[in-house]
Short mmCIF file of C-alpha atoms in Angstrom, two decimals:
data_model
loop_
_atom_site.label_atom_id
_atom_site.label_comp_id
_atom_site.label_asym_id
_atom_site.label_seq_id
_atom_site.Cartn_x
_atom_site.Cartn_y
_atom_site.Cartn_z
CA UNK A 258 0.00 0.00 0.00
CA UNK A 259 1.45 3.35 -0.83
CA UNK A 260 1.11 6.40 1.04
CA UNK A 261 -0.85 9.41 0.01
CA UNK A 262 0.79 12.51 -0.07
CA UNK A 263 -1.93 15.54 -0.60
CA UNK A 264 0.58 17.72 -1.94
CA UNK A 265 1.36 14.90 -4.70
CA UNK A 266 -2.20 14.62 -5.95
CA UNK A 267 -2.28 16.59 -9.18
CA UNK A 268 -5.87 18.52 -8.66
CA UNK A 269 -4.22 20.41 -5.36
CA UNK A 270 -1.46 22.33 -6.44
CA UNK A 271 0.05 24.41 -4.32
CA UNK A 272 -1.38 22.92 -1.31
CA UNK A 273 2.56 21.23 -0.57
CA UNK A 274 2.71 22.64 2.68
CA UNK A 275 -0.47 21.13 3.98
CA UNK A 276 1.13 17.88 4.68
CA UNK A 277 3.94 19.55 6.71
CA UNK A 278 0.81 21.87 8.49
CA UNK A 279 -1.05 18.38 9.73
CA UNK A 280 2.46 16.91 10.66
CA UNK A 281 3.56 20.07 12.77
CA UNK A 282 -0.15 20.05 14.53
CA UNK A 283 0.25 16.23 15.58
CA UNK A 284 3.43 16.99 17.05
CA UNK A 285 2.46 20.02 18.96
CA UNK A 286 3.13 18.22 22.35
CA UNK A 287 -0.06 19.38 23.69
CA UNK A 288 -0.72 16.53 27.15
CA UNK A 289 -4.70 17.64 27.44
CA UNK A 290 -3.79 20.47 29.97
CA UNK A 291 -5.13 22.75 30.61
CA UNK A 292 -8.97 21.35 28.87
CA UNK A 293 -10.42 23.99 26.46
CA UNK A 294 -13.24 24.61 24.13
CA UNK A 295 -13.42 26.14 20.52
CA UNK A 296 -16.78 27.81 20.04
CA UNK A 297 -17.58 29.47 16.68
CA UNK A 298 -18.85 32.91 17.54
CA UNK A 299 -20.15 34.34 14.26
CA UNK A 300 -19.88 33.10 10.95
CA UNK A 301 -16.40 35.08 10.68
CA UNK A 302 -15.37 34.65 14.40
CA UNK A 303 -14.10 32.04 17.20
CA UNK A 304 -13.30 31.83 20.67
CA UNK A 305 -11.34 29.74 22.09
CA UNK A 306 -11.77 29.47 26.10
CA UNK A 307 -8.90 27.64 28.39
CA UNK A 308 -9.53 26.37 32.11
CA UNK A 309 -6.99 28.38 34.15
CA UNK A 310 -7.95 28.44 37.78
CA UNK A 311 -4.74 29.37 40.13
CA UNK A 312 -3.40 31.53 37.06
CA UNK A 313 -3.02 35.19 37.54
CA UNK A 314 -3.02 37.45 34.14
CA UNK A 315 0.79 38.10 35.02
CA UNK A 316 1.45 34.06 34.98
CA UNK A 317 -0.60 33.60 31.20
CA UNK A 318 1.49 34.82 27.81
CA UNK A 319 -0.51 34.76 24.82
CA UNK A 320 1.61 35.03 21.31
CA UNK A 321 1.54 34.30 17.67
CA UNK A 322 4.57 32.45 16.33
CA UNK A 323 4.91 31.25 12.58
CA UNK A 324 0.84 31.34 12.05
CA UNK A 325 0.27 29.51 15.43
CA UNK A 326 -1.27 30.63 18.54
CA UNK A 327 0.54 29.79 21.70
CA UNK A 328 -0.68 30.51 25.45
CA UNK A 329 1.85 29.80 27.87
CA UNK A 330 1.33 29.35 31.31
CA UNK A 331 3.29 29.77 34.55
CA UNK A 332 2.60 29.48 38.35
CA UNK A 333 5.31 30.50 40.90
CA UNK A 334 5.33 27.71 43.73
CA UNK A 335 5.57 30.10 46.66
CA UNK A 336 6.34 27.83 49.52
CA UNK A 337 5.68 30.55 51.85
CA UNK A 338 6.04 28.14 55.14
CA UNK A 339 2.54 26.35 54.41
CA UNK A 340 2.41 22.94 55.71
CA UNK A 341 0.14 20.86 53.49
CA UNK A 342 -1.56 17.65 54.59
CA UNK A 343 -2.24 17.10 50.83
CA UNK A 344 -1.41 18.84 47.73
CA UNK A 345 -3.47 18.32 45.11
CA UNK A 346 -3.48 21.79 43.26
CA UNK A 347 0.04 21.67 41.79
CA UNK A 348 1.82 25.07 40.64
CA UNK A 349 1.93 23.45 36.90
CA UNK A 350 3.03 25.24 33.75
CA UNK A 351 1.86 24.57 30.20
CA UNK A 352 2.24 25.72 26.46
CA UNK A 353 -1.01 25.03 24.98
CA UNK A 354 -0.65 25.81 20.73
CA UNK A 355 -3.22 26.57 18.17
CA UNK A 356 -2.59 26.76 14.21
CA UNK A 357 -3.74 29.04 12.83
CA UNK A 358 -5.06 29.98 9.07
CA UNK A 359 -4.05 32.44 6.77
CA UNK A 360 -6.33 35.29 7.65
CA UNK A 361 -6.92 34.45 10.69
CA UNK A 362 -6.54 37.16 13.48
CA UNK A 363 -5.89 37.19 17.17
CA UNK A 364 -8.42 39.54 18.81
CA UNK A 365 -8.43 40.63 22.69
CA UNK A 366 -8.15 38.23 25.54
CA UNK A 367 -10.06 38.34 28.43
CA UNK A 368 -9.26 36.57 31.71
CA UNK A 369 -12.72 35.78 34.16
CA UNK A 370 -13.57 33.45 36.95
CA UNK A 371 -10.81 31.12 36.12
CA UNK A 372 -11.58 31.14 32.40
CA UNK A 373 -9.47 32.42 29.42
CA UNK A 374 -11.26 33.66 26.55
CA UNK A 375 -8.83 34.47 23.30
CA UNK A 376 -10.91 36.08 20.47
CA UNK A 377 -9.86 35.27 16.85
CA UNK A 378 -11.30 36.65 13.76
CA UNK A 379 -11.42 35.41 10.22
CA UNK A 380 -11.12 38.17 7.15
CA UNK A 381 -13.52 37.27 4.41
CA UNK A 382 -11.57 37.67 1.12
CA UNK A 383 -13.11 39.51 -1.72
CA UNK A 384 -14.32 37.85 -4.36
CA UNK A 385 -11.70 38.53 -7.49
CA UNK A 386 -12.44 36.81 -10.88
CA UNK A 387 -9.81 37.33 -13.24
CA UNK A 388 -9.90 36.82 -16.84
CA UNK A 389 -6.75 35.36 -18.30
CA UNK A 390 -6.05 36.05 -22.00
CA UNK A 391 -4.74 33.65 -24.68
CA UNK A 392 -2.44 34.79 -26.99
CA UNK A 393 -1.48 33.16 -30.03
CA UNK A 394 1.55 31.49 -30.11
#
């Protein structure tokens, strides 16, 4: 059995990187924390919402790196002489990444009652039909 490349298949031309885009998302490392949900807002608009209790707005970076959206967290474990019987709230960090279209744009971010809310926005493109001329060779 052979393997299907989609950049290989002659009606997608162009679409060589696609391959490399579905590899690179696999292998984004992401372990399932913190849980989040993707909610279309509009039909030109998305949120995306991360479960960040113990994180203060100073612990949370949000950036866009090579047409992916990362969020990174980071607790500080003050250890500020508590003695605890059981610790099940760990100081964790986590890089949590997103890929993102062309087009797509990172709106505001709003941090509430433990939530994370990161606004994204698609453009609609214009509709251009160009006519392409044939010229006699």
């Amino acid at each position: 059995m052979t393997k299907f490349a989609l950049g290989t298949h002659p009606f997608l031309l162009g679409f060589e990187q696609l391959e490399r885009l579905v590899e690179r998302t696999a292998k984004s490392g992401n372990d399932g924390y913190p849980p989040y949900n993707i909610e279309q807002t509009s039909d030109h608009s998305y949120r995306i919402t991360l479960a960040v209790a113990g994180f203060a707005e100073n612990d949370l970076a949000i950036t866009v790196e090579d047409n992916s959206l990362v969020i990174r967290g980071r607790q500080t474990d003050e250890d500020d002489g508590r003695i605890f019987l059981h610790r099940g709230i760990a100081a964790r960090q986590f890089q949590r990444s997103f890929v993102l279209a062309d087009g797509v744009d990172v709106g505001e971010a709003v941090i509430e009652n433990g939530l994370l809310h990161v606004d994204l926005s698609r453009a609609v493109p214009e509709r251009i039909v160009h006519t392409i001329n044939i010229r006699k060779g």
